[in-house]
XYZ file of C-alpha atoms in Angstrom:
573
model
C -5.553 28.326 -5.773
C -3.319 29.812 -3.083
C -4.331 33.373 -2.132
C -1.629 34.306 0.373
C -0.637 37.965 -0.149
C 2.999 37.503 0.885
C 4.885 34.243 1.454
C 8.351 34.070 2.996
C 10.411 30.991 2.120
C 13.313 30.483 4.530
C 15.932 28.415 2.703
C 16.112 28.828 -1.058
C 17.495 25.429 -1.996
C 15.955 22.730 -4.166
C 12.805 22.325 -2.051
C 12.232 25.997 -1.277
C 13.149 27.060 -4.802
C 10.860 24.442 -6.344
C 8.011 25.632 -4.121
C 8.497 29.166 -5.432
C 8.713 27.890 -9.021
C 5.561 25.777 -8.612
C 3.613 28.700 -7.177
C 4.690 30.931 -10.064
C 3.674 28.259 -12.570
C 0.251 27.958 -10.908
C -0.496 31.630 -11.496
C 0.097 32.704 -7.900
C -0.357 36.487 -7.782
C 1.075 37.250 -4.355
C 4.614 38.161 -3.405
C 7.270 35.534 -2.707
C 10.142 36.630 -0.482
C 13.177 34.464 0.275
C 15.655 34.302 3.129
C 18.906 32.398 2.745
C 22.397 32.790 4.256
C 23.842 32.601 0.737
C 23.190 35.942 -0.946
C 24.161 34.470 -4.331
C 21.226 32.036 -4.085
C 18.905 34.969 -3.391
C 20.275 36.873 -6.373
C 19.824 33.841 -8.630
C 16.268 33.312 -7.368
C 15.404 36.909 -8.254
C 17.125 36.611 -11.643
C 15.144 33.446 -12.446
C 11.910 35.219 -11.541
C 11.138 32.822 -8.703
C 11.099 35.398 -5.897
C 10.327 39.101 -5.773
C 12.968 39.969 -3.212
C 15.069 38.466 -0.469
C 17.918 38.780 1.947
C 20.075 37.073 4.537
C 18.507 38.590 7.687
C 15.198 37.028 8.676
C 13.983 39.863 10.899
C 14.218 42.344 8.024
C 11.899 40.306 5.773
C 8.848 39.725 7.965
C 6.827 42.876 7.272
C 3.298 42.022 6.070
C 4.177 38.332 5.633
C 1.099 36.060 5.856
C 2.865 32.688 5.720
C 6.384 31.477 6.520
C 7.684 28.241 4.979
C 10.745 26.817 6.740
C 12.811 24.982 4.114
C 16.084 24.635 6.025
C 17.907 21.487 7.222
C 16.233 19.780 10.174
C 18.938 20.650 12.699
C 18.752 24.321 11.673
C 15.023 24.552 12.435
C 15.375 25.541 16.089
C 17.609 28.496 15.272
C 15.167 29.759 12.652
C 12.198 29.313 14.996
C 14.055 31.216 17.708
C 14.652 34.084 15.299
C 10.965 34.030 14.359
C 9.888 34.118 17.997
C 12.117 37.127 18.635
C 11.001 39.001 15.526
C 7.313 38.082 15.816
C 6.280 38.364 19.467
C 2.660 37.810 18.426
C 3.449 34.870 16.138
C 0.427 32.950 17.396
C -1.889 35.607 15.961
C -0.224 36.971 12.862
C 1.445 34.404 10.619
C 0.902 30.811 9.493
C 4.125 28.830 9.938
C 4.813 25.571 8.134
C 7.886 23.556 7.189
C 9.186 20.929 4.766
C 11.357 18.882 7.133
C 11.822 15.150 6.602
C 11.362 14.345 10.301
C 8.560 15.695 12.402
C 9.067 14.715 16.063
C 12.324 16.668 16.294
C 10.768 19.758 14.713
C 7.743 19.533 17.000
C 10.110 19.429 19.974
C 11.883 22.509 18.601
C 8.580 24.380 18.460
C 7.753 23.352 22.024
C 11.114 24.587 23.305
C 10.962 27.879 21.409
C 7.283 28.807 21.786
C 6.395 26.803 24.898
C 3.993 24.638 22.895
C 3.073 24.029 19.254
C 1.166 27.164 18.350
C -2.241 26.716 16.675
C -0.926 28.464 13.552
C 2.010 26.044 13.157
C 1.276 23.279 10.635
C 4.177 20.864 10.238
C 4.480 19.253 6.801
C 6.687 17.197 4.530
C 6.561 17.059 0.707
C 7.509 13.552 -0.448
C 9.541 14.744 -3.399
C 13.122 15.628 -4.084
C 16.194 15.128 -6.199
C 19.868 14.398 -5.734
C 20.473 17.931 -7.039
C 20.571 20.948 -4.735
C 20.396 24.735 -4.809
C 17.929 27.153 -6.346
C 19.422 26.496 -9.787
C 17.842 23.012 -9.577
C 14.368 24.425 -8.824
C 11.695 22.449 -10.663
C 8.140 23.825 -11.043
C 6.731 20.294 -11.477
C 8.612 18.704 -8.572
C 5.455 18.324 -6.473
C 2.966 17.466 -9.220
C 1.230 14.165 -8.375
C 3.467 13.766 -5.330
C 2.231 13.463 -1.777
C 2.607 16.085 0.921
C 2.069 14.812 4.458
C 0.800 17.271 7.049
C 1.049 16.377 10.745
C -1.234 18.886 12.495
C -1.506 18.938 16.277
C -4.922 18.580 17.977
C -4.996 22.309 18.747
C -4.303 23.375 15.158
C -6.206 26.362 13.819
C -8.575 25.107 11.106
C -7.967 28.140 8.902
C -4.181 27.739 9.149
C -4.456 24.072 8.188
C -6.689 24.882 5.208
C -4.267 27.558 3.982
C -1.299 25.181 4.086
C -3.340 22.558 2.232
C -4.148 25.104 -0.497
C -0.469 26.069 -0.735
C 0.531 22.527 -1.679
C -2.536 21.803 -3.775
C -1.646 24.836 -5.884
C 1.657 23.055 -6.597
C -0.196 19.985 -7.898
C 0.418 17.839 -4.813
C -1.901 15.381 -3.074
C -2.202 16.439 0.567
C -2.516 13.776 3.285
C -2.561 13.904 7.073
C -1.090 11.585 9.701
C 0.358 11.747 13.178
C 3.935 12.865 13.790
C 4.863 9.426 15.133
C 3.377 7.556 12.187
C 5.105 9.894 9.738
C 8.530 9.306 11.238
C 8.052 5.527 11.291
C 6.850 5.364 7.689
C 9.507 7.687 6.301
C 12.275 5.877 8.168
C 11.427 2.749 6.173
C 10.461 4.168 2.809
C 12.884 7.088 2.481
C 15.544 7.300 5.159
C 16.582 3.626 5.090
C 16.971 3.503 1.266
C 19.173 6.600 1.397
C 21.275 5.074 4.169
C 21.767 1.888 2.134
C 22.705 3.831 -0.997
C 25.246 5.944 0.888
C 26.691 2.825 2.520
C 27.010 0.787 -0.685
C 28.698 3.537 -2.682
C 31.038 4.368 0.205
C 31.946 0.690 0.687
C 32.857 0.253 -2.975
C 34.739 3.548 -3.053
C 36.819 2.503 -0.031
C 37.664 -0.824 -1.655
C 38.764 0.774 -4.925
C 40.290 4.191 -4.379
C 40.718 4.689 -8.129
C 36.987 4.090 -8.521
C 37.599 1.817 -11.529
C 34.863 -0.491 -10.285
C 32.255 2.078 -11.274
C 33.272 1.711 -14.919
C 31.567 -1.675 -14.899
C 28.392 -0.683 -13.084
C 25.195 -1.125 -15.085
C 21.745 0.402 -14.853
C 20.733 -1.455 -11.702
C 23.611 0.034 -9.741
C 22.862 3.479 -11.143
C 19.165 3.248 -10.250
C 19.791 1.955 -6.740
C 22.561 4.397 -5.840
C 21.323 7.573 -7.546
C 20.171 8.982 -4.229
C 23.685 8.677 -2.793
C 24.350 11.911 -4.666
C 21.959 13.785 -2.355
C 22.987 16.608 -0.027
C 25.200 15.051 2.721
C 24.474 17.776 5.288
C 20.726 17.444 4.890
C 20.856 13.673 5.277
C 23.210 13.842 8.248
C 20.602 15.990 9.972
C 17.769 13.637 9.038
C 19.505 10.528 10.374
C 20.404 12.239 13.641
C 16.947 13.754 14.066
C 15.062 10.531 13.295
C 17.596 8.264 14.980
C 15.239 5.889 16.807
C 12.941 5.194 13.859
C 15.906 4.770 11.497
C 17.605 2.309 13.866
C 14.375 0.318 14.184
C 13.999 0.063 10.406
C 17.696 -0.810 10.100
C 17.234 -3.654 12.607
C 14.415 -5.082 10.484
C 16.503 -4.768 7.335
C 19.523 -6.441 8.930
C 17.324 -9.338 10.072
C 16.070 -9.803 6.518
C 19.597 -9.529 5.151
C 20.751 -12.181 7.607
C 18.037 -14.546 6.366
C 19.132 -13.959 2.782
C 22.772 -14.535 3.684
C 21.877 -17.856 5.302
C 19.897 -18.872 2.215
C 22.796 -18.020 -0.115
C 25.329 -19.703 2.175
C 23.321 -22.927 2.422
C 22.205 -22.919 -1.200
C 18.555 -22.816 -0.138
C 16.995 -22.150 -3.528
C 13.432 -22.358 -2.169
C 14.100 -19.598 0.359
C 15.747 -17.429 -2.285
C 12.980 -17.804 -4.854
C 10.373 -17.226 -2.152
C 12.030 -13.986 -1.049
C 12.674 -12.704 -4.559
C 9.226 -13.628 -5.841
C 7.504 -12.114 -2.830
C 9.526 -8.918 -3.231
C 8.900 -8.745 -6.978
C 5.159 -9.046 -6.638
C 5.030 -6.776 -3.594
C 6.761 -4.108 -5.674
C 4.129 -4.499 -8.380
C 1.381 -4.542 -5.768
C 2.487 -1.270 -4.180
C 2.812 0.365 -7.594
C -0.765 -0.520 -8.389
C -3.246 -1.037 -5.583
C -1.577 1.327 -3.131
C -1.282 4.020 -5.774
C -4.992 3.739 -6.574
C -4.408 1.967 -9.878
C -5.153 -1.623 -10.730
C -3.403 -4.760 -11.846
C -4.995 -4.140 -15.227
C -3.689 -0.556 -15.303
C -3.339 -0.483 -19.079
C -7.118 -0.476 -19.391
C -7.387 2.649 -17.282
C -4.658 4.417 -19.245
C -7.037 4.893 -22.148
C -7.877 8.558 -22.867
C -10.529 9.846 -20.434
C -10.706 6.356 -18.894
C -12.968 5.130 -21.705
C -12.740 2.449 -24.351
C -14.855 2.748 -27.488
C -16.172 -0.508 -28.964
C -17.489 -0.649 -32.519
C -19.766 -3.560 -33.318
C -20.907 -4.479 -36.818
C -23.015 -7.389 -38.056
C -20.794 -10.322 -38.918
C -21.012 -13.848 -40.168
C -20.691 -16.983 -38.111
C -18.960 -17.595 -34.799
C -16.310 -20.262 -35.318
C -13.435 -21.637 -33.260
C -12.113 -23.411 -30.180
C -11.104 -21.488 -27.096
C -10.618 -21.651 -23.355
C -12.076 -18.749 -21.407
C -10.462 -17.466 -18.173
C -10.523 -19.547 -15.018
C -13.227 -19.545 -12.374
C -12.642 -16.707 -9.884
C -14.181 -18.493 -6.901
C -11.996 -21.543 -7.417
C -8.921 -19.357 -8.023
C -9.434 -17.707 -4.618
C -9.805 -21.047 -2.885
C -6.843 -22.645 -4.652
C -4.551 -20.028 -3.121
C -6.158 -20.220 0.324
C -6.128 -23.992 0.632
C -2.753 -24.367 -1.063
C -1.252 -21.957 1.461
C -2.648 -23.982 4.394
C -1.638 -27.339 2.945
C 1.456 -29.388 3.702
C 3.679 -29.456 0.612
C 3.708 -27.718 -2.759
C 0.498 -27.051 -4.680
C 0.690 -26.478 -8.437
C -2.156 -24.473 -9.959
C -2.992 -24.135 -13.654
C -5.666 -21.875 -15.096
C -5.477 -19.342 -12.237
C -7.535 -16.250 -13.013
C -5.139 -13.294 -13.024
C -7.845 -10.810 -12.104
C -7.497 -8.051 -9.559
C -9.471 -9.773 -6.797
C -7.615 -13.072 -7.113
C -4.265 -11.294 -7.205
C -5.146 -9.418 -4.028
C -5.825 -12.747 -2.305
C -2.498 -14.071 -3.537
C -0.681 -10.987 -2.258
C -2.366 -11.250 1.139
C -0.896 -14.711 1.639
C 2.522 -13.464 0.602
C 2.208 -10.864 3.343
C 1.515 -13.707 5.782
C 4.761 -15.439 4.881
C 3.632 -17.882 2.187
C 6.079 -18.369 -0.683
C 4.154 -18.174 -3.953
C 5.687 -18.290 -7.423
C 3.814 -16.670 -10.262
C 1.308 -16.174 -11.643
C 2.841 -16.798 -15.036
C 0.246 -17.429 -17.754
C -2.147 -18.854 -15.208
C 0.412 -21.046 -13.450
C 1.017 -20.592 -9.729
C 3.201 -22.595 -7.362
C 2.274 -22.379 -3.677
C 4.694 -23.561 -1.007
C 2.225 -24.463 1.727
C 3.024 -23.615 5.337
C 0.509 -25.903 7.014
C -2.470 -25.079 9.175
C -0.408 -23.269 11.819
C 2.261 -21.760 9.580
C 0.827 -18.358 8.680
C 2.661 -15.347 10.118
C 1.303 -12.021 11.300
C 1.211 -9.504 8.433
C 2.990 -6.188 8.891
C -0.200 -4.234 8.209
C -3.822 -4.553 7.067
C -4.598 -7.110 4.360
C -6.157 -5.431 1.316
C -8.614 -7.539 -0.692
C -9.705 -4.993 -3.289
C -13.360 -5.307 -4.265
C -13.697 -8.978 -3.390
C -16.493 -9.828 -0.986
C -15.582 -13.500 -1.435
C -12.028 -12.905 -0.238
C -13.050 -10.785 2.743
C -15.678 -13.230 3.990
C -13.511 -16.321 3.501
C -10.485 -14.610 5.048
C -12.618 -13.684 8.060
C -13.201 -17.352 8.840
C -9.638 -18.398 8.155
C -8.073 -15.578 10.190
C -10.426 -16.100 13.136
C -8.461 -19.260 13.891
C -4.989 -17.692 13.846
C -2.834 -16.802 16.833
C -2.150 -13.254 15.597
C -4.260 -10.132 15.160
C -5.220 -9.124 11.638
C -7.220 -6.507 9.784
C -9.079 -6.858 6.486
C -9.648 -3.816 4.291
C -11.032 -3.277 0.812
C -11.708 -0.595 -1.737
C -14.359 2.091 -1.369
C -17.117 -0.115 -2.767
C -16.347 -3.108 -0.555
C -16.102 -0.857 2.489
C -19.823 -0.109 2.105
C -20.929 -3.750 2.217
C -22.158 -5.244 5.511
C -20.108 -8.102 6.947
C -22.390 -8.978 9.858
C -23.476 -12.150 8.065
C -20.036 -13.631 8.763
C -19.006 -11.655 11.846
C -22.058 -12.701 13.884
C -21.755 -16.509 13.488
C -17.969 -16.297 13.923
C -18.566 -14.578 17.255
C -20.833 -17.497 18.196
C -17.822 -19.749 17.584
C -15.747 -17.642 19.985
C -14.027 -15.261 17.569
C -13.371 -11.666 18.569
C -14.111 -9.385 15.608
C -14.544 -5.625 15.437
C -16.236 -3.915 12.496
C -16.894 -0.356 11.454
C -20.325 1.218 11.877
C -23.109 -0.950 10.524
C -20.959 -4.081 10.518
C -18.950 -2.824 7.561
C -15.227 -3.184 6.805
C -12.549 -2.920 7.935
C -12.731 -6.130 9.956
C -10.332 -6.295 12.893
C -9.857 -9.879 14.022
C -8.179 -10.544 17.357
C -6.056 -13.669 17.268
C -5.670 -16.328 19.908
C -9.374 -16.786 20.626
C -10.208 -20.508 20.996
C -12.938 -21.499 18.554
C -15.623 -24.093 19.160
C -17.673 -25.807 16.514
C -21.328 -24.827 16.243
C -24.461 -25.804 14.384
C -25.466 -22.818 12.285
C -28.771 -22.592 10.475
C -28.139 -19.912 7.859
C -31.018 -17.407 7.668
C -30.322 -16.963 3.956
C -28.476 -19.012 1.374
C -24.869 -17.879 0.964
C -21.893 -19.895 -0.238
C -19.584 -17.229 1.181
C -21.027 -17.487 4.697
C -20.973 -21.278 4.526
C -17.360 -21.281 3.336
C -16.349 -18.780 6.006
C -17.691 -21.005 8.777
C -16.161 -24.162 7.318
C -12.744 -22.482 7.154
C -13.126 -21.330 10.750
C -14.219 -24.866 11.592
C -10.822 -26.166 10.491
C -9.432 -24.482 13.610
C -12.376 -25.126 15.929
C -12.717 -27.699 18.663
C -15.314 -30.264 17.722
C -17.696 -30.341 14.803
C -18.905 -27.406 12.728
C -22.245 -27.917 10.980
C -23.868 -25.521 8.521
C -27.407 -25.844 7.203
C -28.374 -23.900 4.083
C -32.006 -23.017 3.298
C -31.351 -23.477 -0.428
C -28.481 -25.038 -2.403
C -25.379 -22.856 -2.801
C -22.102 -23.353 -4.622
C -20.120 -26.186 -3.082
C -16.632 -25.220 -4.301
C -15.258 -25.110 -0.761
C -16.545 -28.556 0.216
C -15.297 -30.147 -3.007
C -11.877 -28.528 -2.747
C -11.416 -29.348 0.938
C -12.122 -32.982 0.120
C -9.668 -32.694 -2.766
C -7.001 -31.509 -0.324
C -7.673 -34.540 1.870
C -9.814 -32.809 4.496
C -13.076 -34.691 4.964
C -16.287 -32.700 4.583
C -19.545 -34.629 4.899
C -22.996 -33.756 3.625
C -26.475 -35.048 4.242
C -29.359 -33.243 2.620
C -29.095 -29.524 3.228
C -26.383 -29.771 5.904
C -22.610 -30.096 5.590
C -20.084 -30.543 8.387
C -16.449 -31.130 9.229
C -14.331 -31.913 12.275
C -11.678 -29.437 13.409
C -8.014 -30.235 13.926
C -7.143 -31.945 10.645
C -4.657 -31.030 7.958
C -4.609 -30.439 4.208
C -2.314 -32.172 1.746
C -0.957 -30.322 -1.285
C -1.695 -31.426 -4.819
C -2.343 -30.171 -8.335
C -5.277 -27.997 -9.355
C -6.454 -27.268 -12.874
C -8.894 -24.393 -12.430
C -11.842 -24.889 -14.795
C -12.945 -22.102 -17.085
C -15.620 -19.818 -15.722
C -19.124 -20.723 -16.881
C -20.198 -17.066 -16.654
C -17.426 -16.000 -19.029
C -18.342 -18.846 -21.353
C -21.941 -17.635 -21.565
C -21.063 -14.729 -23.871
C -19.729 -17.126 -26.477
C -22.647 -19.502 -26.023
C -25.039 -16.651 -26.769
C -22.970 -15.563 -29.777
C -23.164 -19.065 -31.228
C -26.863 -19.354 -30.443
C -27.861 -16.191 -32.319
C -25.677 -16.623 -35.427
C -26.831 -19.405 -37.786
C -24.176 -21.906 -38.792
C -21.909 -21.161 -35.837
C -19.609 -23.810 -34.392
C -17.789 -22.901 -31.164
C -16.070 -25.335 -28.819
C -15.403 -24.025 -25.308
C -12.813 -26.155 -23.558
C -12.493 -27.047 -19.887
C -15.601 -25.191 -18.723
C -16.548 -25.954 -15.136
C -19.967 -27.604 -14.936
C -21.270 -27.812 -11.386
C -24.957 -28.348 -10.586
C -24.669 -25.918 -7.654
C -23.254 -23.188 -9.887
C -26.176 -21.667 -11.755
C -24.991 -18.091 -12.266
């Protein structure tokens, strides 16, 4: 709950008006005062019950104000701050000042020019919410619900001021995050400013080509969805593009480079390049809607009321039927990894479309591998070869999969680029020293968090050398990690296991044409080879099959046939 006694909102447009409406809806008991050059907007705000009072002269509205929210266009910020400095000579002591501007570096510079430095009671912020509508008449009390508000506090920020601004936005139903000014401007240039620029450009281009605007009669939903934001306030967006010029130009350069690649693919009829781009984009869109929004690939499960599913079990008769249970997760991971590193196209059937396996698949997409699917367990991987992976734009997220993180650690240790592996909250608590330590013996440079835990930061370009490693404890993941690193190492990599572990990696490497030898409890390979693409039919998971085996075993007269179950003497659980 926000407990400010008197809040002044400077700029009673959509954003400022919606803030007032959201506070009212939350039960806010303090006063809300508004300042706006348009007295009609003030009158409407009072009539709608959003503000208690208001006016056009800032200096006349500052009595007993505890917080000022600047909700004016970015290029108007300096003038408003100057007026504040003149009217509040003791601004550093009296009032918390925050803003809603879409760019932060420019506003920080304004504060430095006006006040000499960013005062401890100034907390710059940006609600990631909006609409193509404008004015207080468009005020929406739910505009910020479940939306993010990014605060960019300076190192000298007053802790109480920061907490009060956080409570302001939390009272509106928003999720409050913090990041640096520079990071904010870079991120928003790509995710908000660039899309608006493209929408404005497309609509303007079509309008110029057809002055009668007849072309818009034939536009369908896709055009409407993509260009809706071109109806946004032109003055506000002019200010944003000018204020965040450098970051916008950088993001525009990246976009133009991608557009050029697409143009070349269309011009040359390169269907592989087109399907790779479209498929990567399609799945990236799904990925960001799920994992990065703290949901899952199986989101429907979590949409159940209260996050629970109620199962009712009653005694039945016999268990009868033929079925094929889902594919083996360990083999699904490896099919993507080895297929991506192979020369040629690998076709996979029976791929397990679980969250961990999908995260592995997405990670390779982010490293430039064209992957089609999954569609009903079928995946097509256009391999890039041993040296064909590209540096990802950001950290690679592997969900809750310890298998993926440990195997990726070995594979990425041999790359020429830097990389970072992250996981969910649970995975981030698991120690990774069991793979980081032997990889360092091979020459890899790996940084971990405290206690050897994720994230793992792997520095590329380190030459690897094969080693003999006597594992202190049996682990198929550690063994596989070192074998994958050994693919890129000079010489021979040997791993001895104190007890038998799953040999999926050895079997699959041999299946891809990369020789792995074994004698007794030791396996080894020579670095510098290559993998050849092929077809993989992922066997059904023996663990998943066990439930049906038990059902048949405890119900007399049962007859169940489980098809294509993977039977491997090294897989016992």
